[in-house]
Amino acid sequence: AQSVTQPDIHITVSEGASLELRCNYSYGATPYLFWYVQSPGQGLQLLLKYFSGDTLVQGIKGFEAEFKRSQSSFNLRKPSVHWSDAAEYFCAVGRGSTLGRLYFGRGTQLTVWP
Amino acid sequence: GAVVSQHPSRVICKSGTSVKIECRSLDFQATTMFWYRQFPKQSLMLMATSNEGSKATYEQGVEKDKFLINHASLTLSTLTVTSAHPEDSSFYICSGGGTVNTEAFFGQGTRLTVV
């Protein structure tokens, strides 16, 4: 069965520090992978996606993620965190051939200290 | 990206009543929309796939008679929570798009509180 694991429930970093949010997936085929960000009481905003090709993908707001098939991972990174990055981050895997049916991880809450 | 609008953003209803949530694709046609539910501090769980002009497909464990989905046009899907109870209180999010080659676009979500 497909699943998405985000092992870190809550991460705290200082502003300006680097960030890495972990995501591991379990999926039988080549996955479609996504990272979404959710601010309090808001919907989801797509940060980046991986469908195929270059395994290092660039997203919005200075985020990037690297797909590592051997590790079944799709970790999100940012070299220098801003206070406005504080939010909930969700990793997701596309289910089947359509990209709207998604398995989500449980999310990682990011707190940024000034 | 494309825009999906969800209405209302917040709703409070009395136990036993029904409440309708609308999900509209504003600048594209969505033959398929998706409804998710998010419990506090938890992830989003797919409830159902809404198909324009046909019946919705519900995920295992989701009561289709409680969560009625209608997708009557290419830009509107509605979720009706019937005979709502306090345990139905949650954050409901819809998405549109999500075809073979494009990602889905999410609405802002609806916070439902049943009192």
mmCIF file of C-alpha atoms in Angstrom:
data_model
loop_
_atom_site.group_PDB
_atom_site.id
_atom_site.type_symbol
_atom_site.label_atom_id
_atom_site.label_comp_id
_atom_site.label_asym_id
_atom_site.label_seq_id
_atom_site.Cartn_x
_atom_site.Cartn_y
_atom_site.Cartn_z
ATOM 1 C CA ALA A 1 0.000 0.000 0.000
ATOM 2 C CA GLN A 2 1.107 3.502 -0.688
ATOM 3 C CA SER A 3 2.203 5.641 2.237
ATOM 4 C CA VAL A 4 4.065 8.825 2.966
ATOM 5 C CA THR A 5 6.159 9.314 6.078
ATOM 6 C CA GLN A 6 7.267 12.621 7.461
ATOM 7 C CA PRO A 7 9.260 11.611 10.524
ATOM 8 C CA ASP A 8 9.554 15.078 12.016
ATOM 9 C CA ILE A 9 6.352 16.430 13.520
ATOM 10 C CA HIS A 10 7.862 19.745 14.552
ATOM 11 C CA ILE A 11 11.091 21.487 13.586
ATOM 12 C CA THR A 12 12.447 24.730 14.971
ATOM 13 C CA VAL A 13 15.171 26.678 13.226
ATOM 14 C CA SER A 14 16.639 30.133 13.550
ATOM 15 C CA GLU A 15 16.051 32.657 10.838
ATOM 16 C CA GLY A 16 18.826 32.448 8.300
ATOM 17 C CA ALA A 17 19.651 28.854 9.093
ATOM 18 C CA SER A 18 19.355 26.071 6.569
ATOM 19 C CA LEU A 19 16.397 23.725 6.550
ATOM 20 C CA GLU A 20 15.743 20.160 5.538
ATOM 21 C CA LEU A 21 12.368 18.485 5.908
ATOM 22 C CA ARG A 22 12.312 14.755 5.422
ATOM 23 C CA CYS A 23 9.855 12.720 3.417
ATOM 24 C CA ASN A 24 9.889 9.011 2.641
ATOM 25 C CA TYR A 25 7.339 7.249 0.526
ATOM 26 C CA SER A 26 6.246 3.764 -0.218
ATOM 27 C CA TYR A 27 4.890 3.275 -3.697
ATOM 28 C CA GLY A 28 5.067 0.469 -6.193
ATOM 29 C CA ALA A 29 5.601 2.502 -9.335
ATOM 30 C CA THR A 30 7.421 5.677 -10.289
ATOM 31 C CA PRO A 31 5.884 8.222 -7.984
ATOM 32 C CA TYR A 32 4.648 11.696 -8.598
ATOM 33 C CA LEU A 33 5.861 13.691 -5.605
ATOM 34 C CA PHE A 34 4.799 17.012 -4.205
ATOM 35 C CA TRP A 35 5.525 19.399 -1.380
ATOM 36 C CA TYR A 36 2.753 21.699 -0.199
ATOM 37 C CA VAL A 37 2.765 24.446 2.407
ATOM 38 C CA GLN A 38 -0.204 25.373 4.553
ATOM 39 C CA SER A 39 -0.439 28.536 6.603
ATOM 40 C CA PRO A 40 -2.842 28.620 9.562
ATOM 41 C CA GLY A 41 -6.454 28.309 8.452
ATOM 42 C CA GLN A 42 -5.467 28.341 4.807
ATOM 43 C CA GLY A 43 -5.539 25.918 1.952
ATOM 44 C CA LEU A 44 -2.522 24.347 0.377
ATOM 45 C CA GLN A 45 0.039 26.004 -1.814
ATOM 46 C CA LEU A 46 2.225 23.933 -4.075
ATOM 47 C CA LEU A 47 5.924 24.496 -3.445
ATOM 48 C CA LEU A 48 7.298 22.079 -6.011
ATOM 49 C CA LYS A 49 6.693 18.807 -7.752
ATOM 50 C CA TYR A 50 8.582 15.935 -9.275
ATOM 51 C CA PHE A 51 7.213 13.966 -12.167
ATOM 52 C CA SER A 52 10.324 12.763 -13.978
ATOM 53 C CA GLY A 53 13.699 13.928 -15.243
ATOM 54 C CA ASP A 54 16.165 15.911 -13.155
ATOM 55 C CA THR A 55 15.974 14.606 -9.622
ATOM 56 C CA LEU A 56 16.730 17.997 -8.108
ATOM 57 C CA VAL A 57 13.720 20.222 -8.514
ATOM 58 C CA GLN A 58 13.407 23.892 -7.793
ATOM 59 C CA GLY A 59 10.280 25.422 -6.393
ATOM 60 C CA ILE A 60 8.885 28.692 -5.264
ATOM 61 C CA LYS A 61 10.130 30.760 -2.338
ATOM 62 C CA GLY A 62 13.658 29.421 -2.673
ATOM 63 C CA PHE A 63 12.794 25.808 -1.877
ATOM 64 C CA GLU A 64 14.231 22.781 -3.588
ATOM 65 C CA ALA A 65 13.799 19.046 -3.202
ATOM 66 C CA GLU A 66 15.768 16.034 -4.300
ATOM 67 C CA PHE A 67 14.236 12.750 -5.369
ATOM 68 C CA LYS A 68 16.346 9.762 -4.358
ATOM 69 C CA ARG A 69 14.855 6.568 -5.658
ATOM 70 C CA SER A 70 17.322 4.341 -3.803
ATOM 71 C CA GLN A 71 16.232 5.864 -0.504
ATOM 72 C CA SER A 72 12.574 6.382 -1.436
ATOM 73 C CA SER A 73 12.975 9.935 -0.275
ATOM 74 C CA PHE A 74 11.980 13.395 -1.429
ATOM 75 C CA ASN A 75 13.452 15.801 1.107
ATOM 76 C CA LEU A 76 12.705 19.497 1.004
ATOM 77 C CA ARG A 77 15.500 21.990 1.541
ATOM 78 C CA LYS A 78 16.064 25.690 1.812
ATOM 79 C CA PRO A 79 19.497 27.244 2.350
ATOM 80 C CA SER A 80 18.325 30.210 4.433
ATOM 81 C CA VAL A 81 14.991 30.259 6.217
ATOM 82 C CA HIS A 82 12.928 33.408 6.579
ATOM 83 C CA TRP A 83 10.469 34.083 9.397
ATOM 84 C CA SER A 84 7.643 33.975 6.847
ATOM 85 C CA ASP A 85 8.436 30.330 6.125
ATOM 86 C CA ALA A 86 6.860 29.307 9.425
ATOM 87 C CA ALA A 87 3.979 27.029 8.426
ATOM 88 C CA GLU A 88 2.931 23.412 8.060
ATOM 89 C CA TYR A 89 4.617 21.467 5.273
ATOM 90 C CA PHE A 90 3.110 18.417 3.654
ATOM 91 C CA CYS A 91 4.725 15.877 1.414
ATOM 92 C CA ALA A 92 2.376 14.046 -0.933
ATOM 93 C CA VAL A 93 2.443 11.233 -3.436
ATOM 94 C CA GLY A 94 0.185 11.046 -6.450
ATOM 95 C CA ARG A 95 -1.979 7.963 -6.543
ATOM 96 C CA GLY A 96 -2.300 6.230 -9.851
ATOM 97 C CA SER A 97 -2.433 8.016 -13.157
ATOM 98 C CA THR A 98 -4.267 11.120 -12.033
ATOM 99 C CA LEU A 99 -2.479 13.658 -9.932
ATOM 100 C CA GLY A 100 -5.405 14.843 -7.914
ATOM 101 C CA ARG A 101 -5.706 11.761 -5.757
ATOM 102 C CA LEU A 102 -2.950 12.259 -3.255
ATOM 103 C CA TYR A 103 -1.561 10.482 -0.258
ATOM 104 C CA PHE A 104 -0.332 13.028 2.232
ATOM 105 C CA GLY A 105 2.189 12.709 4.987
ATOM 106 C CA ARG A 106 1.135 13.888 8.421
ATOM 107 C CA GLY A 107 2.964 17.164 8.009
ATOM 108 C CA THR A 108 5.879 18.939 9.630
ATOM 109 C CA GLN A 109 5.268 22.107 11.579
ATOM 110 C CA LEU A 110 8.073 24.602 11.061
ATOM 111 C CA THR A 111 8.775 27.259 13.671
ATOM 112 C CA VAL A 112 11.275 29.984 12.876
ATOM 113 C CA TRP A 113 13.014 31.870 15.673
ATOM 114 C CA PRO A 114 14.063 35.447 14.968
ATOM 115 C CA GLY B 1 -1.517 28.504 -11.197
ATOM 116 C CA ALA B 2 -5.213 27.904 -11.548
ATOM 117 C CA VAL B 3 -7.613 29.158 -8.923
ATOM 118 C CA VAL B 4 -10.042 27.108 -6.892
ATOM 119 C CA SER B 5 -12.446 28.944 -4.639
ATOM 120 C CA GLN B 6 -14.171 27.315 -1.701
ATOM 121 C CA HIS B 7 -17.158 28.723 0.141
ATOM 122 C CA PRO B 8 -17.861 29.275 2.949
ATOM 123 C CA SER B 9 -14.534 29.548 4.693
ATOM 124 C CA ARG B 10 -16.154 28.967 8.067
ATOM 125 C CA VAL B 11 -19.522 27.592 9.073
ATOM 126 C CA ILE B 12 -21.134 26.720 12.346
ATOM 127 C CA CYS B 13 -24.215 24.553 12.329
ATOM 128 C CA LYS B 14 -26.407 22.829 14.846
ATOM 129 C CA SER B 15 -26.246 19.106 15.330
ATOM 130 C CA GLY B 16 -28.712 17.325 13.070
ATOM 131 C CA THR B 17 -28.756 19.932 10.346
ATOM 132 C CA SER B 18 -27.103 19.763 6.953
ATOM 133 C CA VAL B 19 -24.482 22.073 5.536
ATOM 134 C CA LYS B 20 -23.301 22.562 1.983
ATOM 135 C CA ILE B 21 -19.773 23.484 0.947
ATOM 136 C CA GLU B 22 -19.056 24.753 -2.559
ATOM 137 C CA CYS B 23 -15.895 24.298 -4.557
ATOM 138 C CA ARG B 24 -15.486 26.293 -7.751
ATOM 139 C CA SER B 25 -12.784 26.319 -10.373
ATOM 140 C CA LEU B 26 -12.570 29.950 -11.405
ATOM 141 C CA ASP B 27 -10.352 29.917 -14.468
ATOM 142 C CA PHE B 28 -10.392 26.360 -15.719
ATOM 143 C CA GLN B 29 -12.792 23.512 -16.237
ATOM 144 C CA ALA B 30 -12.504 20.744 -13.709
ATOM 145 C CA THR B 31 -14.008 17.493 -14.832
ATOM 146 C CA THR B 32 -12.697 16.016 -11.650
ATOM 147 C CA MET B 33 -12.527 17.490 -8.192
ATOM 148 C CA PHE B 34 -11.369 15.978 -4.952
ATOM 149 C CA TRP B 35 -12.555 16.386 -1.383
ATOM 150 C CA TYR B 36 -10.252 16.023 1.589
ATOM 151 C CA ARG B 37 -10.776 16.174 5.304
ATOM 152 C CA GLN B 38 -8.197 17.341 7.776
ATOM 153 C CA PHE B 39 -8.404 16.678 11.482
ATOM 154 C CA PRO B 40 -6.520 18.990 13.840
ATOM 155 C CA LYS B 41 -2.783 18.423 13.772
ATOM 156 C CA GLN B 42 -3.208 15.638 11.261
ATOM 157 C CA SER B 43 -2.801 15.111 7.588
ATOM 158 C CA LEU B 44 -5.306 15.426 4.814
ATOM 159 C CA MET B 45 -7.329 12.351 4.059
ATOM 160 C CA LEU B 46 -8.955 11.912 0.676
ATOM 161 C CA MET B 47 -12.680 11.449 1.078
ATOM 162 C CA ALA B 48 -13.928 11.213 -2.460
ATOM 163 C CA THR B 49 -13.358 11.952 -6.104
ATOM 164 C CA SER B 50 -16.064 14.067 -7.656
ATOM 165 C CA ASN B 51 -16.753 13.451 -11.338
ATOM 166 C CA GLU B 52 -18.689 15.915 -13.455
ATOM 167 C CA GLY B 53 -21.943 14.410 -14.620
ATOM 168 C CA SER B 54 -21.560 11.157 -12.757
ATOM 169 C CA LYS B 55 -21.489 9.725 -9.290
ATOM 170 C CA ALA B 56 -18.654 10.452 -6.945
ATOM 171 C CA THR B 57 -16.173 7.781 -6.001
ATOM 172 C CA TYR B 58 -15.757 7.462 -2.266
ATOM 173 C CA GLU B 59 -12.712 6.219 -0.416
ATOM 174 C CA GLN B 60 -13.012 3.242 1.835
ATOM 175 C CA GLY B 61 -14.604 4.084 5.145
ATOM 176 C CA VAL B 62 -16.287 7.287 3.985
ATOM 177 C CA GLU B 63 -20.069 7.290 4.391
ATOM 178 C CA LYS B 64 -21.497 8.347 1.066
ATOM 179 C CA ASP B 65 -24.937 8.941 2.540
ATOM 180 C CA LYS B 66 -23.501 11.372 5.061
ATOM 181 C CA PHE B 67 -21.183 13.189 2.683
ATOM 182 C CA LEU B 68 -23.183 13.883 -0.448
ATOM 183 C CA ILE B 69 -21.180 15.086 -3.409
ATOM 184 C CA ASN B 70 -22.633 16.702 -6.481
ATOM 185 C CA HIS B 71 -20.628 17.805 -9.507
ATOM 186 C CA ALA B 72 -23.254 19.246 -11.796
ATOM 187 C CA SER B 73 -21.028 21.477 -13.916
ATOM 188 C CA LEU B 74 -17.435 21.717 -15.040
ATOM 189 C CA THR B 75 -16.722 24.448 -12.523
ATOM 190 C CA LEU B 76 -18.688 23.494 -9.437
ATOM 191 C CA SER B 77 -18.660 20.616 -7.005
ATOM 192 C CA THR B 78 -20.542 20.632 -3.721
ATOM 193 C CA LEU B 79 -20.131 18.613 -0.559
ATOM 194 C CA THR B 80 -23.169 18.357 1.705
ATOM 195 C CA VAL B 81 -22.664 17.068 5.200
ATOM 196 C CA THR B 82 -26.031 15.634 6.142
ATOM 197 C CA SER B 83 -27.363 15.305 9.668
ATOM 198 C CA ALA B 84 -24.147 16.754 10.988
ATOM 199 C CA HIS B 85 -22.784 15.717 14.354
ATOM 200 C CA PRO B 86 -19.977 17.209 16.425
ATOM 201 C CA GLU B 87 -17.603 14.489 15.224
ATOM 202 C CA ASP B 88 -18.052 15.853 11.695
ATOM 203 C CA SER B 89 -16.366 19.050 12.790
ATOM 204 C CA SER B 90 -13.248 19.357 10.714
ATOM 205 C CA PHE B 91 -11.427 21.282 8.020
ATOM 206 C CA TYR B 92 -12.654 20.300 4.566
ATOM 207 C CA ILE B 93 -10.556 21.103 1.502
ATOM 208 C CA CYS B 94 -11.345 20.613 -2.132
ATOM 209 C CA SER B 95 -9.073 20.532 -5.130
ATOM 210 C CA GLY B 96 -9.572 20.705 -8.847
ATOM 211 C CA GLY B 97 -7.487 19.694 -11.817
ATOM 212 C CA GLY B 98 -5.147 16.867 -11.056
ATOM 213 C CA THR B 99 -5.327 15.200 -14.411
ATOM 214 C CA VAL B 100 -2.699 12.954 -15.908
ATOM 215 C CA ASN B 101 -0.164 15.696 -16.469
ATOM 216 C CA THR B 102 -1.124 18.562 -14.217
ATOM 217 C CA GLU B 103 -1.150 18.963 -10.511
ATOM 218 C CA ALA B 104 -4.259 19.710 -8.501
ATOM 219 C CA PHE B 105 -5.079 23.162 -7.190
ATOM 220 C CA PHE B 106 -6.544 23.513 -3.747
ATOM 221 C CA GLY B 107 -9.246 25.700 -2.353
ATOM 222 C CA GLN B 108 -8.812 27.689 0.824
ATOM 223 C CA GLY B 109 -10.698 25.153 2.906
ATOM 224 C CA THR B 110 -13.846 25.267 5.026
ATOM 225 C CA ARG B 111 -13.779 25.064 8.792
ATOM 226 C CA LEU B 112 -16.944 23.249 9.869
ATOM 227 C CA THR B 113 -17.993 23.346 13.491
ATOM 228 C CA VAL B 114 -21.031 21.371 14.581
ATOM 229 C CA VAL B 115 -22.482 22.407 17.926
#
